[in-house]
mmCIF file of C-alpha atoms and ligand atoms in Angstrom:
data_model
loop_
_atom_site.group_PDB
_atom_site.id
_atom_site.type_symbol
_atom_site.label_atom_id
_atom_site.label_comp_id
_atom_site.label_asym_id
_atom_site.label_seq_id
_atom_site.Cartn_x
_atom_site.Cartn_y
_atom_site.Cartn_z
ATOM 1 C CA UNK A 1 -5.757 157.433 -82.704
ATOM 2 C CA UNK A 2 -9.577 155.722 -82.341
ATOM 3 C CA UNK A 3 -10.194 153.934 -79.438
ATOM 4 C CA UNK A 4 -13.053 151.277 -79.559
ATOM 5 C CA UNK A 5 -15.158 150.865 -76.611
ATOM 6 C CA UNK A 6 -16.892 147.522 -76.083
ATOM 7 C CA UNK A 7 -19.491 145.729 -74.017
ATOM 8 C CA UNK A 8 -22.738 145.111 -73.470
ATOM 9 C CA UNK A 9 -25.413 147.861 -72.119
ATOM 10 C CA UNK A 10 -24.736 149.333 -68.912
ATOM 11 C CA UNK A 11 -20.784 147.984 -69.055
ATOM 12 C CA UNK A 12 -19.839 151.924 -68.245
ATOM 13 C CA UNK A 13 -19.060 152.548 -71.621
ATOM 14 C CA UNK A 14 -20.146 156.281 -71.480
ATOM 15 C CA UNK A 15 -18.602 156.877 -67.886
ATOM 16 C CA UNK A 16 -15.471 155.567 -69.318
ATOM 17 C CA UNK A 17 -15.514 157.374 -72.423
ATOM 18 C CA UNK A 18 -16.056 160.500 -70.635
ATOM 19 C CA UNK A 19 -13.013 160.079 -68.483
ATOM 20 C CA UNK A 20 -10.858 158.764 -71.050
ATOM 21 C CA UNK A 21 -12.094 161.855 -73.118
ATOM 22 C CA UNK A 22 -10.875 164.597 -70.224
ATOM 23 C CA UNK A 23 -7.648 163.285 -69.764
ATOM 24 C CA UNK A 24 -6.650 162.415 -73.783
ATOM 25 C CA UNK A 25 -8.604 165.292 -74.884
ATOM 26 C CA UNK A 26 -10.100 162.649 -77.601
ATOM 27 C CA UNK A 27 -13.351 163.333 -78.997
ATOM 28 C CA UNK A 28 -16.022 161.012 -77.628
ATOM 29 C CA UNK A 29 -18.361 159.419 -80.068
ATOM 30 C CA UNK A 30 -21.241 157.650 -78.889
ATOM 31 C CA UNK A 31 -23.648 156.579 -81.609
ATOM 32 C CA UNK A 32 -26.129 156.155 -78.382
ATOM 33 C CA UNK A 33 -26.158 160.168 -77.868
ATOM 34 C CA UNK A 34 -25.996 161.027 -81.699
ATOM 35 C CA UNK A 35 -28.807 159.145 -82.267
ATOM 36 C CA UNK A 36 -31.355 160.737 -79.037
ATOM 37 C CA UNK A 37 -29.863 164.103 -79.885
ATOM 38 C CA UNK A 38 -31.564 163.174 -83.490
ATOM 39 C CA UNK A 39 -34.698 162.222 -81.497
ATOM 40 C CA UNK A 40 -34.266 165.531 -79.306
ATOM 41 C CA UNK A 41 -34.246 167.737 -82.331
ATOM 42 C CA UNK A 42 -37.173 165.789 -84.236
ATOM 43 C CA UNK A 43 -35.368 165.256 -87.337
ATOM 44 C CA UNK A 44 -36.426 162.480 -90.204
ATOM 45 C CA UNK A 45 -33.999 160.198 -88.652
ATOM 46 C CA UNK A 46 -34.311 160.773 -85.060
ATOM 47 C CA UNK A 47 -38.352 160.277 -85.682
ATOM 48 C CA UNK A 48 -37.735 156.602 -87.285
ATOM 49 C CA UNK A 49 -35.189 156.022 -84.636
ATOM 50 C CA UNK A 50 -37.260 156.793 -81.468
ATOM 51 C CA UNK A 51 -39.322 153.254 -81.008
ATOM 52 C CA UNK A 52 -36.776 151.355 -82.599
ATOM 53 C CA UNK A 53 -34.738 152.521 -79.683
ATOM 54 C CA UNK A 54 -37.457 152.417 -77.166
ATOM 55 C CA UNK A 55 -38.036 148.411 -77.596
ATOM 56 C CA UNK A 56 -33.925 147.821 -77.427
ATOM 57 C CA UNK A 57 -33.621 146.754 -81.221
ATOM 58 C CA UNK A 58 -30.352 148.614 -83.026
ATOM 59 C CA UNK A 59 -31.450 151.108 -85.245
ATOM 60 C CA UNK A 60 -30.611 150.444 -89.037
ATOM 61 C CA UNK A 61 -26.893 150.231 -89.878
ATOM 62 C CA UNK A 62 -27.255 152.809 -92.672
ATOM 63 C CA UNK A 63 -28.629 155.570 -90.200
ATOM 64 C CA UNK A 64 -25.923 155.016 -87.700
ATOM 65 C CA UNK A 65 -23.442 155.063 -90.231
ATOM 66 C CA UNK A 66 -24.107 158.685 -91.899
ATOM 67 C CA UNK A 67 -23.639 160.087 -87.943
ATOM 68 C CA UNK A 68 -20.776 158.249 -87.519
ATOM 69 C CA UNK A 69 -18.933 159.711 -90.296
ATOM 70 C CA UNK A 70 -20.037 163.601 -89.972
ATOM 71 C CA UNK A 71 -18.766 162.726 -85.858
ATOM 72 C CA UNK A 72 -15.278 160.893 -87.518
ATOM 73 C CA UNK A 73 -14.789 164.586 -88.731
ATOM 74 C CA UNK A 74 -12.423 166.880 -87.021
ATOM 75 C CA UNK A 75 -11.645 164.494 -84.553
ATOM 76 C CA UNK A 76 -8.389 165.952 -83.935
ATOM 77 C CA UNK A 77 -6.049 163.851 -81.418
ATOM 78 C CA UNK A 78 -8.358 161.010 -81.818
ATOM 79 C CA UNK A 79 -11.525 159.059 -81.134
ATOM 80 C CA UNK A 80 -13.317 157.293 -78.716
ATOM 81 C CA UNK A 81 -16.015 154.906 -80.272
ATOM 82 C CA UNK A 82 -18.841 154.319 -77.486
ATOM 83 C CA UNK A 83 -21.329 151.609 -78.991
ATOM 84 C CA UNK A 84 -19.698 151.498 -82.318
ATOM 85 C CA UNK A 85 -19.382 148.749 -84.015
ATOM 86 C CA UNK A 86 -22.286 147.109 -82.780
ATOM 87 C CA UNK A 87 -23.215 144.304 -85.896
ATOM 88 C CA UNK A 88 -20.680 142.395 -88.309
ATOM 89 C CA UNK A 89 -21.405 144.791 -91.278
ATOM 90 C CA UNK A 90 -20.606 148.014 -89.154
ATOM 91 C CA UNK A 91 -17.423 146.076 -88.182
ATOM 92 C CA UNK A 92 -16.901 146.290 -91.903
ATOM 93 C CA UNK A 93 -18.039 149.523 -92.569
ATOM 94 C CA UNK A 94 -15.899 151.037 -89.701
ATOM 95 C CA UNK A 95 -12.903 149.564 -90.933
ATOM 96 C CA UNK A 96 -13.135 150.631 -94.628
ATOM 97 C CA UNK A 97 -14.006 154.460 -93.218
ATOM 98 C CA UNK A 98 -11.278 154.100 -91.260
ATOM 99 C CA UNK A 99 -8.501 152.805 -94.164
ATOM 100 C CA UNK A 100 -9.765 155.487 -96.686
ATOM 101 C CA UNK A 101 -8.934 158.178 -93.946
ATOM 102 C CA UNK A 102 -5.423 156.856 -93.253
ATOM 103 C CA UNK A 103 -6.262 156.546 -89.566
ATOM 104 C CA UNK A 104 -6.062 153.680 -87.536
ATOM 105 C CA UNK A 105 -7.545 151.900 -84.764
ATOM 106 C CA UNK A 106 -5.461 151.504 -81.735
ATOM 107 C CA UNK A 107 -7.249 149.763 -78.696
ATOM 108 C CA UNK A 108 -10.251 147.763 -79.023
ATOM 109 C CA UNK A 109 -10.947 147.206 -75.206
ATOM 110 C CA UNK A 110 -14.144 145.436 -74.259
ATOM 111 C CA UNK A 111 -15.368 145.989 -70.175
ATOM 112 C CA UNK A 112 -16.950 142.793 -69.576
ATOM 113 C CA UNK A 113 -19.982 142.778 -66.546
ATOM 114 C CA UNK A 114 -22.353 140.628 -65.298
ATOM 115 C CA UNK A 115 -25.954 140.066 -66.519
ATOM 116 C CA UNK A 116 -27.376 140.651 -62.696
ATOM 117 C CA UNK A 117 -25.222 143.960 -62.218
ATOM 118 C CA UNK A 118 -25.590 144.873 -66.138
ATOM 119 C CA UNK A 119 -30.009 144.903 -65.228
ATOM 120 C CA UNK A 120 -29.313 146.796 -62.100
ATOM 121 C CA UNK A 121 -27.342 149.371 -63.079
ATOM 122 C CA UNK A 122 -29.228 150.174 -65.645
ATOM 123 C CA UNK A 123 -32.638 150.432 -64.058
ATOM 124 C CA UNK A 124 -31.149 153.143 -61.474
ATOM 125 C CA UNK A 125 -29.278 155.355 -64.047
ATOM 126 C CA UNK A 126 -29.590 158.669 -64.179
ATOM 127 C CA UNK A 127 -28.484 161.667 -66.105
ATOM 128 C CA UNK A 128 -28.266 165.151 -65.816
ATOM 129 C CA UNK A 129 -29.267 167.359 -68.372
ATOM 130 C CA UNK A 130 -27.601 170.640 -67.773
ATOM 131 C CA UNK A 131 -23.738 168.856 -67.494
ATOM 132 C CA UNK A 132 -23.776 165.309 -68.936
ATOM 133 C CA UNK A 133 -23.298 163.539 -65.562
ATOM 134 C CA UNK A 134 -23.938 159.789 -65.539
ATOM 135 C CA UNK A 135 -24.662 158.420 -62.404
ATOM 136 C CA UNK A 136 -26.533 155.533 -60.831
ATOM 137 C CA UNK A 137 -28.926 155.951 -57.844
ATOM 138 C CA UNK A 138 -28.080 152.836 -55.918
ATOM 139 C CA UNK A 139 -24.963 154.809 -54.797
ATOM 140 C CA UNK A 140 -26.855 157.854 -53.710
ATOM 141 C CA UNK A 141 -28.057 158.111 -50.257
ATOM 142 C CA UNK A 142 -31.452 160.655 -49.678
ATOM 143 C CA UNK A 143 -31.338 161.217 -53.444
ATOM 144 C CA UNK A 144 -32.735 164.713 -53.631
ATOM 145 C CA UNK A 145 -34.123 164.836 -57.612
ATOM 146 C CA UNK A 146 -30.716 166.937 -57.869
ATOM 147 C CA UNK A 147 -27.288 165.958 -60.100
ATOM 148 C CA UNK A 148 -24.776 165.267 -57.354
ATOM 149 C CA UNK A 149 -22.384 166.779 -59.742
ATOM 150 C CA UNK A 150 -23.247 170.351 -60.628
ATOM 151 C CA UNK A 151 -26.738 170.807 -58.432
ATOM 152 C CA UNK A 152 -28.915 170.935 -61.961
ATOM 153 C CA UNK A 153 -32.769 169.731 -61.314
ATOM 154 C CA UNK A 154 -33.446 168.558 -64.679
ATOM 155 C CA UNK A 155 -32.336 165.171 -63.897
ATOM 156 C CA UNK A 156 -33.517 162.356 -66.458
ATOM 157 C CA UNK A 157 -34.171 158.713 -66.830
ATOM 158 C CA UNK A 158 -33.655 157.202 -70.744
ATOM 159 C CA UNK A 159 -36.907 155.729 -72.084
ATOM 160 C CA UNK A 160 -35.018 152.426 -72.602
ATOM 161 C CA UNK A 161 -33.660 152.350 -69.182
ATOM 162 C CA UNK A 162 -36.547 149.953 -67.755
ATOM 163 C CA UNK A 163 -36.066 146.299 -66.780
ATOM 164 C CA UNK A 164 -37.992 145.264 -70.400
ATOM 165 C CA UNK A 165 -36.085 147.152 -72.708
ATOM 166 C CA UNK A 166 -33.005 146.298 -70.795
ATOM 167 C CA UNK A 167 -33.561 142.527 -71.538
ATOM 168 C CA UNK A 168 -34.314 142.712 -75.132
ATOM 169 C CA UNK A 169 -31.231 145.211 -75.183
ATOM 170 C CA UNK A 170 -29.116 142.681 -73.660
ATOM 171 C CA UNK A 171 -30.373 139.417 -75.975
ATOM 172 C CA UNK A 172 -29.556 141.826 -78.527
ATOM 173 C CA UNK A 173 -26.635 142.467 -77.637
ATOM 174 C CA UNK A 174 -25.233 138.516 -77.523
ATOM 175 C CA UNK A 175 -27.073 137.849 -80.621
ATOM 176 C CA UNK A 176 -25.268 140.736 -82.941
ATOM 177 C CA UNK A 177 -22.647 142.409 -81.220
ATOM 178 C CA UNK A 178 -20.710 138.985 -80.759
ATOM 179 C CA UNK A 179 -19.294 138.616 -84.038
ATOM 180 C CA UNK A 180 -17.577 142.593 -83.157
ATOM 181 C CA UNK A 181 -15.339 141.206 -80.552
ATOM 182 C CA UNK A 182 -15.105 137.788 -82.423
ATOM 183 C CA UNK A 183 -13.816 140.224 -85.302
ATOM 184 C CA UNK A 184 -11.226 141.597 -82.500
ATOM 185 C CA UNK A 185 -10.428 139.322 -80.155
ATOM 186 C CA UNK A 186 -7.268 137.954 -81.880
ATOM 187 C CA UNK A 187 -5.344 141.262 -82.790
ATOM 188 C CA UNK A 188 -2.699 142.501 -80.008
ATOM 189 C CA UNK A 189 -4.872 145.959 -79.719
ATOM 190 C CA UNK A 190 -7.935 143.739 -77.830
ATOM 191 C CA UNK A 191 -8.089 144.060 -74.454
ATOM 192 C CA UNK A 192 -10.834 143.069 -72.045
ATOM 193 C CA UNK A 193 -11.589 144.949 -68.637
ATOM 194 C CA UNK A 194 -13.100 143.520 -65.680
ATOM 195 C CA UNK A 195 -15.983 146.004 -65.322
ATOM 196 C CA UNK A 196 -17.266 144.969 -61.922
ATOM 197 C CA UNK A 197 -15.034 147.068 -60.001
ATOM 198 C CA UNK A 198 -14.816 150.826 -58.907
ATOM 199 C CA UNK A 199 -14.549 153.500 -61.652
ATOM 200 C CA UNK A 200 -11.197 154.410 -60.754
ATOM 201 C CA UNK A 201 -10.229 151.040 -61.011
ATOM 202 C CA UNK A 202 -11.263 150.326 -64.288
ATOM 203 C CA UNK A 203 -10.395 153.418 -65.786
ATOM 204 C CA UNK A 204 -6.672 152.957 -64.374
ATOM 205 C CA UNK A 205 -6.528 149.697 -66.558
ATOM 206 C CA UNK A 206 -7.837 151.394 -69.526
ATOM 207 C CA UNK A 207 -5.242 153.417 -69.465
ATOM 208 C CA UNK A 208 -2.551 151.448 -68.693
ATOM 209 C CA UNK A 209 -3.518 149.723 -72.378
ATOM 210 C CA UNK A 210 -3.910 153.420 -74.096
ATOM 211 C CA UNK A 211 -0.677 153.847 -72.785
ATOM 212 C CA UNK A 212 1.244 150.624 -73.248
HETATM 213 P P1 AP5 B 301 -26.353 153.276 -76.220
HETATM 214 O O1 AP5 B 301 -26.666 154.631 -75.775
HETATM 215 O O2 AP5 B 301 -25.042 152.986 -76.810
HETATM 216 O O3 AP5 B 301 -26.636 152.303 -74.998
HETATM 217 P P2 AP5 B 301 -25.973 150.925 -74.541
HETATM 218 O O4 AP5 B 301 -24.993 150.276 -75.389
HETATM 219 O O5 AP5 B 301 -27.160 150.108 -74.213
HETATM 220 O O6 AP5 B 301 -25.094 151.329 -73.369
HETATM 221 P P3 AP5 B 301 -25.492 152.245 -72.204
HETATM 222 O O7 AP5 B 301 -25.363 153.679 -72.607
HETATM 223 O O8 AP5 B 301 -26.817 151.800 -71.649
HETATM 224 O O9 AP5 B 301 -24.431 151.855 -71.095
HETATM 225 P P4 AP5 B 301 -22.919 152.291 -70.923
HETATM 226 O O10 AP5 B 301 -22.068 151.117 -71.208
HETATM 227 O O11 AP5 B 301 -22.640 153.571 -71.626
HETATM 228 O O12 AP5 B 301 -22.910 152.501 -69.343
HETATM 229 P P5 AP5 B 301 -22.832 153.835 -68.428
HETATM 230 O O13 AP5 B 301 -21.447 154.366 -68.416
HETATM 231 O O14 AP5 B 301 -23.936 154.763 -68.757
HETATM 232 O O15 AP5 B 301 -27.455 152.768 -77.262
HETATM 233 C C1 AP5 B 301 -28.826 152.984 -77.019
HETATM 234 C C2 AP5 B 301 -29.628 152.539 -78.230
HETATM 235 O O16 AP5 B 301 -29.259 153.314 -79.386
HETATM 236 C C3 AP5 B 301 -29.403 151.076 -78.677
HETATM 237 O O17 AP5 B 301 -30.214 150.183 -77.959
HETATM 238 C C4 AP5 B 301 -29.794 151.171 -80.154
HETATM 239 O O18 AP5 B 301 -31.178 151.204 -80.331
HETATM 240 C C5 AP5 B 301 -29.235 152.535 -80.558
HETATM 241 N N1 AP5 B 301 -27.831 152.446 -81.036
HETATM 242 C C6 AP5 B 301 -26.733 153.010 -80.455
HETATM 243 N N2 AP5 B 301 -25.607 152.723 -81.156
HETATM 244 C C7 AP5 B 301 -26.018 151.970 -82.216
HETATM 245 C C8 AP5 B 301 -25.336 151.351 -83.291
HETATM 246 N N3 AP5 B 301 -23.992 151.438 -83.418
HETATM 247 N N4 AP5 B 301 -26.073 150.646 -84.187
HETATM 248 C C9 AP5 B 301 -27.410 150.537 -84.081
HETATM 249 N N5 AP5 B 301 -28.139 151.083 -83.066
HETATM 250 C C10 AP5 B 301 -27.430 151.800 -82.146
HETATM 251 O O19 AP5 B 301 -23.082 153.161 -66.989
HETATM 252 C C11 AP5 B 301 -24.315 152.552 -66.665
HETATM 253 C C12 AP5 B 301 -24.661 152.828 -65.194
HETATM 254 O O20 AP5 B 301 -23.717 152.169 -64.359
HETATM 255 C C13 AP5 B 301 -24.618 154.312 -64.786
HETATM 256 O O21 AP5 B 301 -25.603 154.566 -63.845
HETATM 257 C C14 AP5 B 301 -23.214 154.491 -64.170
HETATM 258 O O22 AP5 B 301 -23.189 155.510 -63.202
HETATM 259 C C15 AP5 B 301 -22.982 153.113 -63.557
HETATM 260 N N6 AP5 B 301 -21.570 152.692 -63.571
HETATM 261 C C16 AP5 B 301 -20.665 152.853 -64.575
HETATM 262 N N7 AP5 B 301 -19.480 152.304 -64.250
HETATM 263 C C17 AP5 B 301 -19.653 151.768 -62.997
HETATM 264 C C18 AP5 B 301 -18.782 151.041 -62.118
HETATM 265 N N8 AP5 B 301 -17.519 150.744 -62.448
HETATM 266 N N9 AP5 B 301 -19.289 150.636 -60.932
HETATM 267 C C19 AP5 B 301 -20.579 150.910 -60.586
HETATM 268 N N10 AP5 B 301 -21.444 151.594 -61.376
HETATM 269 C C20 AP5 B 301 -20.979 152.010 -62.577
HETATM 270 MG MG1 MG B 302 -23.765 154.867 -72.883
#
């Protein structure tokens, strides 16, 4: 089963992904995380990749697509596809991986948000290092430099997680990722999600559609 998560940066993609992840035991792909793990580890790639991603541009469809297929791999019960397909020609790409492996994709659900709230939550997001955590400082009273998860100190902010990046992420993000959900929108797997709403909330909907 792959599950395709939509929408634009800062739609809660990843915090989604993450839940839908613990209770489907699915494997969650991000191309996002494969790609700063590359930058992490200083390989070729991750090197070319770094100020691409910095300035908001997408990094080369070729790159993403070599870590998308070693992640397809072993997926076991299924995948969840965070920021993947994010052009027309991965759209294409994703769907001929997909036939030659017999698999197929099941819910293509797109969390819609607004531009204001999509700026703001991205500026005050912050992730923890030692356990994954996501979470966003607006909703953290006397924030202590700590993850309010697990206590970890090594608490970080992404180097495109500033109000200029953010922009150019977002024009970005209307000018190529628009013909992906035009590509989707039709078939009875689409589904979009009112992102502007508790967590919970959303997630309940999302699975409601996994589920149907
Ligand atoms: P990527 O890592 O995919 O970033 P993105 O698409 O910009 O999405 P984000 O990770 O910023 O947001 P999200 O939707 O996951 O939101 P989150 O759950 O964290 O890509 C980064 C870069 O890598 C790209 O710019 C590109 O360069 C490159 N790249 C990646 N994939 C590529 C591809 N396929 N092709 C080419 N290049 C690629 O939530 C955001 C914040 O909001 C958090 O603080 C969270 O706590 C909070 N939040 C979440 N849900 C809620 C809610 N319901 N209410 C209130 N707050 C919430
Ligand atoms: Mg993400």
């Amino acid at each position: 089963m792959i599950v395709l998560l939509l929408g634009a940066p800062g739609a809660g993609k990843g915090t989604q992904a993450d839940l839908i992840k613990k209770k489907y035991g699915f494997k969650h792909i991000s191309t996002g995380d494969l790609l700063r793990a590359e930058v992490a580890a200083g390989t070729e790639l991750g090197k070319r990749a770094d100020a691409i991603m910095k300035s908001g541009a997408l990094v080369p469809d070729e790159m993403v697509l070599e870590l998308l297929q070693n992640a397809l791999k072993n997926s076991g019960k299924g995948a969840i596809l965070d920021g993947y397909p994010r052009t027309a020609a991965q759209t294409e790409m994703l769907k001929n991986l997909i036939s030659a492996t017999g698999e197929k994709i099941s819910a293509v659900i797109n969390i819609k948000l607004s531009e204001k709230e999509i700026v703001d939550r991205i500026v005050m997001r912050r992730q923890c290092k030692k356990c994954g955590n996501i979470f966003n400082l607006r909703f953290i009273k006397n924030f202590d430099g700590k993850c309010p998860k697990c206590g970890g100190a090594d608490v970080y902010q992404r180097p495109d997680d500033n109000e200029t990046a953010a922009k150019k992420r977002l024009e970005v993000y209307h000018a190529q990722t628009a013909p992906v959900v035009e590509a989707f929108k039709n078939e009875p797997f689409y589904k979009e999600v009112d992102g502007n709403r508790p967590v919970e909330k959303v997630f309940e909907d999302i699975c409601k559609f996994i589920e149907r």
